[in-house]
PDB file of C-alpha atoms in Angstrom:
ATOM      1  CA  MET E   1      93.795  83.641 135.667  1.00 49.00           C
ATOM      2  CA  LEU E   2      90.467  81.675 134.726  1.00 51.00           C
ATOM      3  CA  ARG E   3      88.762  85.348 135.270  1.00 53.00           C
ATOM      4  CA  ARG E   4      91.158  87.071 133.300  1.00 53.00           C
ATOM      5  CA  LEU E   5      91.041  84.533 130.117  1.00 46.00           C
ATOM      6  CA  LEU E   6      87.259  84.711 129.934  1.00 46.00           C
ATOM      7  CA  PHE E   7      86.993  88.780 130.029  1.00 45.00           C
ATOM      8  CA  CYS E   8      89.876  88.872 127.385  1.00 45.00           C
ATOM      9  CA  LEU E   9      87.858  86.697 125.528  1.00 46.00           C
ATOM     10  CA  ALA E  10      84.537  89.164 126.158  1.00 43.00           C
ATOM     11  CA  LEU E  11      86.916  92.160 125.061  1.00 46.00           C
ATOM     12  CA  VAL E  12      87.451  90.314 121.697  1.00 46.00           C
ATOM     13  CA  ALA E  13      83.818  88.877 121.121  1.00 44.00           C
ATOM     14  CA  THR E  14      82.747  92.547 121.863  1.00 47.00           C
ATOM     15  CA  SER E  15      85.325  94.221 120.080  1.00 47.00           C
ATOM     16  CA  ALA E  16      84.422  91.504 116.757  1.00 50.00           C
ATOM     17  CA  ALA E  17      81.123  92.290 117.123  1.00 49.00           C
ATOM     18  CA  PHE E  18      81.448  96.400 117.027  1.00 50.00           C
ATOM     19  CA  ALA E  19      83.487  95.813 114.103  1.00 56.00           C
ATOM     20  CA  GLN E  20      80.875  94.092 112.051  1.00 67.00           C
ATOM     21  CA  ASP E  21      78.269  96.954 112.831  1.00 88.00           C
ATOM     22  CA  TRP E  22      81.275  99.545 111.779  1.00 97.00           C
ATOM     23  CA  PRO E  23      80.597 102.288 110.284  1.00 97.00           C
ATOM     24  CA  LYS E  24      76.744 103.201 111.470  1.00 97.00           C
ATOM     25  CA  LYS E  25      77.523 106.671 110.551  1.00 97.00           C
ATOM     26  CA  ALA E  26      79.208 108.935 108.354  1.00 98.00           C
ATOM     27  CA  VAL E  27      83.399 109.175 109.113  1.00 98.00           C
ATOM     28  CA  ARG E  28      85.338 111.724 109.326  1.00 98.00           C
ATOM     29  CA  VAL E  29      88.601 111.560 106.962  1.00 98.00           C
ATOM     30  CA  VAL E  30      91.195 113.989 107.628  1.00 98.00           C
ATOM     31  CA  VAL E  31      93.419 115.604 104.701  1.00 95.00           C
ATOM     32  CA  PRO E  32      95.730 117.966 106.308  1.00 91.00           C
ATOM     33  CA  ASN E  33      96.315 119.747 103.248  1.00 86.00           C
ATOM     34  CA  SER E  34      94.392 122.377 101.055  1.00 86.00           C
ATOM     35  CA  ALA E  35      91.243 121.030  99.348  1.00 87.00           C
ATOM     36  CA  GLY E  36      92.067 121.260  95.273  1.00 82.00           C
ATOM     37  CA  SER E  37      95.808 119.697  96.707  1.00 80.00           C
ATOM     38  CA  LEU E  38      96.596 116.487  94.771  1.00 81.00           C
ATOM     39  CA  SER E  39      96.236 114.492  98.576  1.00 87.00           C
ATOM     40  CA  ASP E  40      92.761 116.072  98.728  1.00 90.00           C
ATOM     41  CA  LEU E  41      91.775 114.800  95.262  1.00 89.00           C
ATOM     42  CA  VAL E  42      93.169 111.550  95.636  1.00 93.00           C
ATOM     43  CA  ALA E  43      91.136 110.903  99.225  1.00 95.00           C
ATOM     44  CA  ARG E  44      87.803 112.287  97.300  1.00 96.00           C
ATOM     45  CA  LEU E  45      88.196 109.960  94.662  1.00 96.00           C
ATOM     46  CA  VAL E  46      89.165 107.299  96.866  1.00 97.00           C
ATOM     47  CA  PHE E  47      87.183 107.578  99.225  1.00 98.00           C
ATOM     48  CA  ALA E  48      83.887 108.356  97.274  1.00 98.00           C
ATOM     49  CA  ARG E  49      83.974 104.470  96.225  1.00 98.00           C
ATOM     50  CA  VAL E  50      84.404 103.358  99.712  1.00 98.00           C
ATOM     51  CA  SER E  51      81.875 104.993 100.835  1.00 98.00           C
ATOM     52  CA  ASP E  52      79.552 103.588  98.043  1.00 97.00           C
ATOM     53  CA  LEU E  53      81.608  99.721  99.537  1.00 97.00           C
ATOM     54  CA  LEU E  54      80.536 100.201 103.365  1.00 98.00           C
ATOM     55  CA  GLY E  55      77.275 102.109 102.663  1.00 96.00           C
ATOM     56  CA  GLN E  56      78.243 104.757 104.405  1.00 97.00           C
ATOM     57  CA  GLN E  57      79.714 108.539 103.681  1.00 98.00           C
ATOM     58  CA  PHE E  58      82.940 109.182 104.153  1.00 98.00           C
ATOM     59  CA  TYR E  59      83.945 113.176 104.209  1.00 97.00           C
ATOM     60  CA  ILE E  60      86.669 114.506 103.501  1.00 97.00           C
ATOM     61  CA  ASP E  61      88.064 117.607 106.418  1.00 97.00           C
ATOM     62  CA  ASN E  62      90.533 119.374 104.859  1.00 94.00           C
ATOM     63  CA  ARG E  63      92.825 120.548 107.779  1.00 93.00           C
ATOM     64  CA  PRO E  64      95.742 121.959 106.227  1.00 89.00           C
ATOM     65  CA  GLY E  65      98.775 124.123 107.838  1.00 87.00           C
ATOM     66  CA  ALA E  66     102.332 123.351 109.089  1.00 84.00           C
ATOM     67  CA  GLY E  67     103.068 120.554 106.637  1.00 81.00           C
ATOM     68  CA  GLY E  68     100.621 118.694 108.094  1.00 88.00           C
ATOM     69  CA  SER E  69     100.866 118.521 111.717  1.00 91.00           C
ATOM     70  CA  ILE E  70      97.588 120.497 112.625  1.00 93.00           C
ATOM     71  CA  GLY E  71      95.342 117.871 110.866  1.00 95.00           C
ATOM     72  CA  ALA E  72      97.651 114.985 112.230  1.00 96.00           C
ATOM     73  CA  GLU E  73      97.611 116.193 115.736  1.00 97.00           C
ATOM     74  CA  PHE E  74      93.908 116.747 115.374  1.00 97.00           C
ATOM     75  CA  ALA E  75      93.429 112.717 114.230  1.00 98.00           C
ATOM     76  CA  ALA E  76      96.350 111.343 116.489  1.00 97.00           C
ATOM     77  CA  LYS E  77      93.787 112.957 119.447  1.00 97.00           C
ATOM     78  CA  SER E  78      90.342 111.885 118.118  1.00 98.00           C
ATOM     79  CA  PRO E  79      88.711 108.970 120.148  1.00 98.00           C
ATOM     80  CA  PRO E  80      89.732 105.946 118.627  1.00 98.00           C
ATOM     81  CA  ASP E  81      86.212 104.458 117.171  1.00 97.00           C
ATOM     82  CA  GLY E  82      87.089 104.704 113.997  1.00 98.00           C
ATOM     83  CA  TYR E  83      84.895 107.451 112.919  1.00 98.00           C
ATOM     84  CA  THR E  84      87.600 109.872 112.229  1.00 98.00           C
ATOM     85  CA  ILE E  85      90.683 108.620 110.063  1.00 98.00           C
ATOM     86  CA  ILE E  86      93.390 110.313 108.385  1.00 98.00           C
ATOM     87  CA  GLN E  87      95.167 110.513 104.897  1.00 96.00           C
ATOM     88  CA  ILE E  88      98.709 110.792 106.220  1.00 95.00           C
ATOM     89  CA  SER E  89     101.639 111.195 103.449  1.00 90.00           C
ATOM     90  CA  ASP E  90     105.809 110.500 104.163  1.00 90.00           C
ATOM     91  CA  GLY E  91     106.273 114.006 105.169  1.00 87.00           C
ATOM     92  CA  THR E  92     103.690 113.810 108.087  1.00 90.00           C
ATOM     93  CA  VAL E  93     104.814 110.839 109.639  1.00 93.00           C
ATOM     94  CA  THR E  94     108.702 110.712 109.117  1.00 92.00           C
ATOM     95  CA  VAL E  95     110.067 114.239 108.278  1.00 88.00           C
ATOM     96  CA  ASN E  96     107.694 116.671 110.315  1.00 89.00           C
ATOM     97  CA  PRO E  97     109.284 114.545 113.488  1.00 90.00           C
ATOM     98  CA  PHE E  98     112.041 116.118 112.415  1.00 88.00           C
ATOM     99  CA  ILE E  99     111.889 119.361 111.099  1.00 84.00           C
ATOM    100  CA  TYR E 100     109.134 120.691 113.815  1.00 84.00           C
ATOM    101  CA  PRO E 101     110.398 121.230 117.268  1.00 79.00           C
ATOM    102  CA  LYS E 102     107.202 120.881 118.667  1.00 85.00           C
ATOM    103  CA  LEU E 103     104.894 118.520 117.472  1.00 90.00           C
ATOM    104  CA  GLY E 104     101.767 117.441 118.636  1.00 93.00           C
ATOM    105  CA  TYR E 105     101.304 113.608 117.989  1.00 96.00           C
ATOM    106  CA  ASP E 106     104.213 110.547 117.789  1.00 95.00           C
ATOM    107  CA  PRO E 107     103.995 109.302 114.573  1.00 94.00           C
ATOM    108  CA  LEU E 108     105.111 105.915 115.761  1.00 95.00           C
ATOM    109  CA  ARG E 109     103.186 105.729 118.309  1.00 96.00           C
ATOM    110  CA  ASP E 110      99.568 107.761 117.408  1.00 97.00           C
ATOM    111  CA  PHE E 111      98.955 105.872 114.825  1.00 98.00           C
ATOM    112  CA  ALA E 112      97.464 102.962 113.660  1.00 98.00           C
ATOM    113  CA  PRO E 113      98.880 102.443 110.023  1.00 98.00           C
ATOM    114  CA  VAL E 114      95.535 101.028 107.532  1.00 98.00           C
ATOM    115  CA  SER E 115      97.243 100.924 103.711  1.00 98.00           C
ATOM    116  CA  LEU E 116      99.669 102.845 101.382  1.00 97.00           C
ATOM    117  CA  VAL E 117      97.112 104.478  99.074  1.00 97.00           C
ATOM    118  CA  THR E 118      99.547 106.123  96.056  1.00 93.00           C
ATOM    119  CA  LYS E 119     103.192 106.400  95.368  1.00 88.00           C
ATOM    120  CA  LEU E 120     104.194 109.443  93.278  1.00 83.00           C
ATOM    121  CA  THR E 121     106.292 108.272  90.594  1.00 79.00           C
ATOM    122  CA  GLN E 122     109.709 110.564  90.327  1.00 86.00           C
ATOM    123  CA  ALA E 123     112.911 111.328  88.258  1.00 92.00           C
ATOM    124  CA  LEU E 124     116.060 113.238  88.514  1.00 95.00           C
ATOM    125  CA  TYR E 125     115.940 115.993  85.505  1.00 97.00           C
ATOM    126  CA  VAL E 126     118.583 118.098  84.206  1.00 97.00           C
ATOM    127  CA  ASN E 127     118.283 121.526  82.380  1.00 97.00           C
ATOM    128  CA  GLY E 128     118.124 120.338  78.521  1.00 96.00           C
ATOM    129  CA  SER E 129     121.044 122.897  77.883  1.00 96.00           C
ATOM    130  CA  LEU E 130     123.623 122.299  81.007  1.00 96.00           C
ATOM    131  CA  GLY E 131     125.511 118.807  78.834  1.00 95.00           C
ATOM    132  CA  PRO E 132     124.815 115.755  80.250  1.00 96.00           C
ATOM    133  CA  LYS E 133     122.619 113.520  78.614  1.00 96.00           C
ATOM    134  CA  THR E 134     122.708 110.731  81.260  1.00 96.00           C
ATOM    135  CA  LEU E 135     123.306 110.341  85.216  1.00 96.00           C
ATOM    136  CA  GLU E 136     127.034 108.988  84.780  1.00 96.00           C
ATOM    137  CA  GLU E 137     127.664 112.210  82.259  1.00 97.00           C
ATOM    138  CA  PHE E 138     126.008 114.596  85.567  1.00 97.00           C
ATOM    139  CA  VAL E 139     127.246 112.683  88.131  1.00 97.00           C
ATOM    140  CA  GLN E 140     131.150 113.683  86.413  1.00 97.00           C
ATOM    141  CA  MET E 141     130.619 116.743  86.024  1.00 97.00           C
ATOM    142  CA  ALA E 142     129.533 117.262  89.734  1.00 97.00           C
ATOM    143  CA  ARG E 143     132.307 115.701  91.061  1.00 96.00           C
ATOM    144  CA  ALA E 144     134.390 118.062  88.718  1.00 96.00           C
ATOM    145  CA  ASN E 145     132.517 120.932  89.807  1.00 95.00           C
ATOM    146  CA  PRO E 146     131.611 120.184  93.445  1.00 93.00           C
ATOM    147  CA  GLY E 147     129.437 123.597  95.275  1.00 92.00           C
ATOM    148  CA  LYS E 148     128.557 124.975  91.581  1.00 95.00           C
ATOM    149  CA  LEU E 149     125.754 122.922  90.104  1.00 97.00           C
ATOM    150  CA  THR E 150     122.609 123.922  91.673  1.00 97.00           C
ATOM    151  CA  PHE E 151     119.244 121.846  92.022  1.00 96.00           C
ATOM    152  CA  ALA E 152     115.656 123.445  92.598  1.00 95.00           C
ATOM    153  CA  SER E 153     113.146 122.345  94.735  1.00 90.00           C
ATOM    154  CA  GLY E 154     109.623 122.846  95.906  1.00 85.00           C
ATOM    155  CA  GLY E 155     110.799 124.543  98.959  1.00 82.00           C
ATOM    156  CA  ASN E 156     112.792 123.372 102.329  1.00 80.00           C
ATOM    157  CA  GLY E 157     111.757 120.427 103.439  1.00 79.00           C
ATOM    158  CA  HIS E 158     109.548 120.179 100.756  1.00 81.00           C
ATOM    159  CA  ALA E 159     109.572 116.368  98.850  1.00 82.00           C
ATOM    160  CA  THR E 160     111.571 117.351  95.652  1.00 87.00           C
ATOM    161  CA  HIS E 161     113.940 118.640  98.248  1.00 88.00           C
ATOM    162  CA  LEU E 162     114.317 116.016 100.601  1.00 87.00           C
ATOM    163  CA  ALA E 163     114.508 113.163  97.101  1.00 88.00           C
ATOM    164  CA  MET E 164     117.756 115.462  95.957  1.00 92.00           C
ATOM    165  CA  GLY E 165     118.972 115.715  99.043  1.00 90.00           C
ATOM    166  CA  LEU E 166     119.511 111.844  99.566  1.00 88.00           C
ATOM    167  CA  PHE E 167     120.322 111.246  96.160  1.00 91.00           C
ATOM    168  CA  LEU E 168     123.538 113.988  96.677  1.00 92.00           C
ATOM    169  CA  TRP E 169     124.488 112.098 100.200  1.00 90.00           C
ATOM    170  CA  LYS E 170     124.360 108.517  98.797  1.00 89.00           C
ATOM    171  CA  ALA E 171     126.125 109.859  95.425  1.00 92.00           C
ATOM    172  CA  ASN E 172     128.860 112.412  97.386  1.00 92.00           C
ATOM    173  CA  LEU E 173     127.857 114.851  95.298  1.00 94.00           C
ATOM    174  CA  GLN E 174     127.573 118.935  96.143  1.00 94.00           C
ATOM    175  CA  LEU E 175     125.142 120.763  94.698  1.00 96.00           C
ATOM    176  CA  VAL E 176     123.592 124.179  96.251  1.00 95.00           C
ATOM    177  CA  HIS E 177     119.743 124.284  96.855  1.00 94.00           C
ATOM    178  CA  VAL E 178     117.593 126.693  95.464  1.00 94.00           C
ATOM    179  CA  PRO E 179     114.145 126.767  97.455  1.00 90.00           C
ATOM    180  CA  TYR E 180     111.472 128.147  95.503  1.00 88.00           C
ATOM    181  CA  LYS E 181     107.471 128.438  96.640  1.00 83.00           C
ATOM    182  CA  GLY E 182     105.960 125.539  95.094  1.00 81.00           C
ATOM    183  CA  THR E 183     106.714 122.415  92.713  1.00 83.00           C
ATOM    184  CA  GLY E 184     105.506 124.898  89.526  1.00 86.00           C
ATOM    185  CA  PRO E 185     107.626 127.777  89.881  1.00 91.00           C
ATOM    186  CA  ALA E 186     110.844 125.599  90.408  1.00 92.00           C
ATOM    187  CA  LEU E 187     110.005 123.481  87.429  1.00 93.00           C
ATOM    188  CA  GLN E 188     109.868 126.396  85.457  1.00 94.00           C
ATOM    189  CA  ALA E 189     113.238 127.471  87.247  1.00 95.00           C
ATOM    190  CA  ALA E 190     115.239 124.211  85.365  1.00 96.00           C
ATOM    191  CA  ALA E 191     113.173 124.226  82.591  1.00 96.00           C
ATOM    192  CA  ALA E 192     115.117 128.274  81.949  1.00 96.00           C
ATOM    193  CA  GLY E 193     118.131 127.374  83.137  1.00 96.00           C
ATOM    194  CA  GLU E 194     118.046 129.124  85.898  1.00 97.00           C
ATOM    195  CA  VAL E 195     118.990 126.058  87.718  1.00 97.00           C
ATOM    196  CA  SER E 196     120.991 122.866  86.560  1.00 97.00           C
ATOM    197  CA  ALA E 197     118.899 119.778  88.072  1.00 97.00           C
ATOM    198  CA  LEU E 198     116.123 118.780  90.134  1.00 95.00           C
ATOM    199  CA  MET E 199     113.694 115.836  91.292  1.00 93.00           C
ATOM    200  CA  ILE E 200     110.233 116.265  90.431  1.00 89.00           C
ATOM    201  CA  ALA E 201     106.893 114.368  89.910  1.00 84.00           C
ATOM    202  CA  THR E 202     106.931 112.692  86.099  1.00 84.00           C
ATOM    203  CA  SER E 203     103.292 113.727  85.464  1.00 78.00           C
ATOM    204  CA  ILE E 204     104.731 117.745  85.704  1.00 83.00           C
ATOM    205  CA  ALA E 205     107.261 117.255  84.311  1.00 89.00           C
ATOM    206  CA  GLN E 206     106.456 115.507  80.907  1.00 87.00           C
ATOM    207  CA  PRO E 207     106.123 118.952  78.848  1.00 90.00           C
ATOM    208  CA  PHE E 208     109.490 119.912  79.484  1.00 94.00           C
ATOM    209  CA  VAL E 209     110.985 116.322  78.531  1.00 93.00           C
ATOM    210  CA  ALA E 210     108.654 116.795  75.122  1.00 92.00           C
ATOM    211  CA  SER E 211     110.168 120.371  74.060  1.00 95.00           C
ATOM    212  CA  GLY E 212     113.738 119.305  75.269  1.00 95.00           C
ATOM    213  CA  LYS E 213     113.912 122.188  78.075  1.00 97.00           C
ATOM    214  CA  LEU E 214     114.353 118.994  80.605  1.00 97.00           C
ATOM    215  CA  ILE E 215     116.444 115.504  80.148  1.00 96.00           C
ATOM    216  CA  PRO E 216     115.461 112.582  82.464  1.00 96.00           C
ATOM    217  CA  LEU E 217     118.502 111.078  83.371  1.00 95.00           C
ATOM    218  CA  ALA E 218     117.452 108.528  86.392  1.00 93.00           C
ATOM    219  CA  THR E 219     113.663 107.625  87.753  1.00 88.00           C
ATOM    220  CA  VAL E 220     112.847 107.517  91.436  1.00 83.00           C
ATOM    221  CA  GLY E 221     111.507 103.571  91.747  1.00 71.00           C
ATOM    222  CA  ALA E 222     112.110  99.802  90.697  1.00 62.00           C
ATOM    223  CA  THR E 223     111.318 100.494  86.793  1.00 64.00           C
ATOM    224  CA  SER E 224     111.158 103.301  84.434  1.00 67.00           C
ATOM    225  CA  PRO E 225     107.629 104.323  83.829  1.00 72.00           C
ATOM    226  CA  GLU E 226     105.613 103.999  79.961  1.00 74.00           C
ATOM    227  CA  VAL E 227     106.591 107.833  80.079  1.00 77.00           C
ATOM    228  CA  LEU E 228     110.447 107.717  80.275  1.00 83.00           C
ATOM    229  CA  PRO E 229     111.124 104.250  78.652  1.00 83.00           C
ATOM    230  CA  GLY E 230     114.986 103.771  79.003  1.00 86.00           C
ATOM    231  CA  VAL E 231     115.889 105.857  81.361  1.00 90.00           C
ATOM    232  CA  PRO E 232     117.557 103.736  84.664  1.00 90.00           C
ATOM    233  CA  PRO E 233     116.505 103.431  87.866  1.00 89.00           C
ATOM    234  CA  LEU E 234     118.910 105.450  90.389  1.00 90.00           C
ATOM    235  CA  ALA E 235     119.519 103.033  92.520  1.00 87.00           C
ATOM    236  CA  SER E 236     121.119  99.962  90.037  1.00 88.00           C
ATOM    237  CA  ARG E 237     123.999 103.333  90.351  1.00 90.00           C
ATOM    238  CA  PHE E 238     123.505 104.218  93.663  1.00 91.00           C
ATOM    239  CA  PRO E 239     121.644 101.755  96.363  1.00 88.00           C
ATOM    240  CA  ASP E 240     119.333 103.543  98.724  1.00 83.00           C
ATOM    241  CA  SER E 241     119.554 107.011  97.145  1.00 82.00           C
ATOM    242  CA  GLU E 242     115.493 106.445  96.096  1.00 78.00           C
ATOM    243  CA  LEU E 243     113.293 109.018  98.226  1.00 79.00           C
ATOM    244  CA  ASP E 244     109.425 107.616  97.210  1.00 78.00           C
ATOM    245  CA  SER E 245     106.403 110.075  97.857  1.00 85.00           C
ATOM    246  CA  TRP E 246     103.401 107.853  99.171  1.00 91.00           C
ATOM    247  CA  GLN E 247      99.614 108.575 100.397  1.00 94.00           C
ATOM    248  CA  ALA E 248      98.644 106.525 103.118  1.00 97.00           C
ATOM    249  CA  VAL E 249      95.600 105.646 105.477  1.00 98.00           C
ATOM    250  CA  ALA E 250      95.823 105.221 108.851  1.00 98.00           C
ATOM    251  CA  ALA E 251      93.053 105.424 111.881  1.00 98.00           C
ATOM    252  CA  PRO E 252      94.248 106.783 115.933  1.00 98.00           C
ATOM    253  CA  ALA E 253      95.831 103.941 117.692  1.00 97.00           C
ATOM    254  CA  LYS E 254      93.845 101.526 119.657  1.00 97.00           C
ATOM    255  CA  THR E 255      91.766 101.160 116.590  1.00 98.00           C
ATOM    256  CA  PRO E 256      89.681  98.001 117.067  1.00 98.00           C
ATOM    257  CA  PRO E 257      91.758  96.057 114.902  1.00 97.00           C
ATOM    258  CA  GLU E 258      88.804  94.507 113.505  1.00 97.00           C
ATOM    259  CA  ILE E 259      87.974  97.844 112.452  1.00 98.00           C
ATOM    260  CA  VAL E 260      91.042  98.775 110.686  1.00 98.00           C
ATOM    261  CA  ARG E 261      91.057  95.217 108.911  1.00 98.00           C
ATOM    262  CA  VAL E 262      87.735  95.963 107.079  1.00 98.00           C
ATOM    263  CA  LEU E 263      88.219  99.433 106.196  1.00 98.00           C
ATOM    264  CA  HIS E 264      92.031  98.629 104.801  1.00 98.00           C
ATOM    265  CA  ASP E 265      89.631  95.885 102.870  1.00 98.00           C
ATOM    266  CA  ALA E 266      87.697  98.432 101.232  1.00 98.00           C
ATOM    267  CA  ILE E 267      90.628 100.505 100.367  1.00 98.00           C
ATOM    268  CA  ALA E 268      91.899  97.619  98.856  1.00 98.00           C
ATOM    269  CA  LYS E 269      88.975  96.760  96.653  1.00 98.00           C
ATOM    270  CA  ALA E 270      89.071 100.717  95.553  1.00 98.00           C
ATOM    271  CA  LEU E 271      92.329 100.666  94.863  1.00 97.00           C
ATOM    272  CA  ALA E 272      91.768  97.611  92.042  1.00 97.00           C
ATOM    273  CA  SER E 273      88.962  99.230  90.414  1.00 97.00           C
ATOM    274  CA  PRO E 274      90.551  99.954  87.143  1.00 96.00           C
ATOM    275  CA  ASP E 275      88.585 103.237  86.550  1.00 95.00           C
ATOM    276  CA  ILE E 276      89.840 104.410  89.904  1.00 96.00           C
ATOM    277  CA  ARG E 277      93.436 103.007  89.059  1.00 93.00           C
ATOM    278  CA  ASP E 278      93.382 105.230  85.388  1.00 91.00           C
ATOM    279  CA  LYS E 279      92.658 108.487  87.496  1.00 91.00           C
ATOM    280  CA  LEU E 280      94.690 108.010  89.832  1.00 89.00           C
ATOM    281  CA  LYS E 281      97.583 108.002  86.907  1.00 84.00           C
ATOM    282  CA  ALA E 282      95.923 110.454  85.079  1.00 78.00           C
ATOM    283  CA  GLY E 283      96.586 112.325  88.057  1.00 75.00           C
ATOM    284  CA  GLY E 284     100.209 111.753  88.041  1.00 72.00           C
ATOM    285  CA  THR E 285     100.622 108.822  90.704  1.00 83.00           C
ATOM    286  CA  ASP E 286      99.977 105.025  91.139  1.00 87.00           C
ATOM    287  CA  ALA E 287      97.410 103.234  93.423  1.00 93.00           C
ATOM    288  CA  VAL E 288      99.509 100.948  95.715  1.00 93.00           C
ATOM    289  CA  ALA E 289      97.880  99.154  97.929  1.00 96.00           C
ATOM    290  CA  SER E 290      99.492  97.626 101.188  1.00 97.00           C
ATOM    291  CA  THR E 291      98.787  95.495 104.041  1.00 97.00           C
ATOM    292  CA  PRO E 292      98.380  97.321 108.335  1.00 98.00           C
ATOM    293  CA  GLU E 293     101.813  95.878 108.480  1.00 97.00           C
ATOM    294  CA  GLU E 294     104.051  96.544 105.542  1.00 97.00           C
ATOM    295  CA  LEU E 295     102.781 100.596 105.872  1.00 97.00           C
ATOM    296  CA  GLY E 296     103.825 100.640 109.403  1.00 97.00           C
ATOM    297  CA  GLU E 297     107.326  98.707 108.657  1.00 97.00           C
ATOM    298  CA  LEU E 298     107.313 101.552 105.790  1.00 95.00           C
ATOM    299  CA  VAL E 299     107.400 103.939 108.467  1.00 96.00           C
ATOM    300  CA  ARG E 300     109.559 102.859 110.727  1.00 96.00           C
ATOM    301  CA  GLU E 301     112.810 102.633 107.989  1.00 93.00           C
ATOM    302  CA  GLU E 302     111.881 106.058 106.754  1.00 91.00           C
ATOM    303  CA  TYR E 303     111.711 107.430 110.245  1.00 93.00           C
ATOM    304  CA  ALA E 304     115.192 106.342 110.768  1.00 91.00           C
ATOM    305  CA  ARG E 305     115.978 107.294 107.289  1.00 87.00           C
ATOM    306  CA  ASN E 306     114.635 110.196 107.381  1.00 87.00           C
ATOM    307  CA  ARG E 307     116.514 111.343 110.847  1.00 88.00           C
ATOM    308  CA  GLU E 308     119.343 111.053 109.841  1.00 86.00           C
ATOM    309  CA  LEU E 309     118.791 112.717 106.542  1.00 86.00           C
ATOM    310  CA  LEU E 310     117.356 115.939 107.806  1.00 85.00           C
ATOM    311  CA  LYS E 311     120.367 115.712 110.538  1.00 85.00           C
ATOM    312  CA  ARG E 312     122.316 116.192 107.236  1.00 83.00           C
ATOM    313  CA  LEU E 313     120.396 118.750 105.325  1.00 82.00           C
ATOM    314  CA  ASN E 314     120.466 120.667 109.083  1.00 78.00           C
ATOM    315  CA  LEU E 315     116.571 121.750 108.409  1.00 70.00           C
ATOM    316  CA  LYS E 316     114.880 123.207 111.322  1.00 61.00           C
ATOM    317  CA  VAL E 317     111.220 124.448 111.031  1.00 55.00           C
ATOM    318  CA  ASP E 318     110.781 127.208 114.037  1.00 46.00           C
TER     319      ASP E 318
END
């Protein structure tokens, strides 16, 4: 017993000493999306500041493909030494397991949560000529015309698809899904009246709201964003109907907790900087830090919920 205790104490001391020296060299930040994407821009902004805080380069390694699964698998199988980390998203860890049958990583076991980084503010919009001006009016129209109204998304399995799918499930509504190749075409379709509605980020929809082509009915979030004052939260009418889109940082499982803590503290400090927060907001996202424990709980909760949601949507990718 004494020998085992001494061994454990030695491991703790060694791990703590290792963490004090970390990072000794450049750190790879895997971004499982293409260069120039929102995820990429967020990572470059945040980790430039983390580099300054920790005195080593945190360089971006873009590994896009398969909804982020290629980059996630690479990171999950990397050595847990703190020199490879990953910027994950809700889709990477709480959606992909249910639409990709041969996923090369386990999102609940293969990553050590570090911190949330951003949340994307979304809202429910309808075409300006559809008629409804409030959420209740839209719900009444949809219930009176089951299967006749349509909604756009950025593609099957896209966050815009899942967010609307969750709302329709909780509100017990039937709308026809019309997938597009990206949020740009989906937004244009809704503004042009090709579809009835869509759920999308407020930052890119705002010009169409200003012109009257889109009408915001409800926001996804606890409070209304500054650009949509007075628009009610969706959850005020339909509890548990909101699906946040977020980005976070994780490390390979078994990364020493002392390293996770150092990394977490640097990210939290970076996100607290007014200039970083302002630049993220200008790009349509909100800086949101969390503890590793809070991020882990969020992943587990959304994993369980999305398993049921994806089953209802009957969505698979071959």
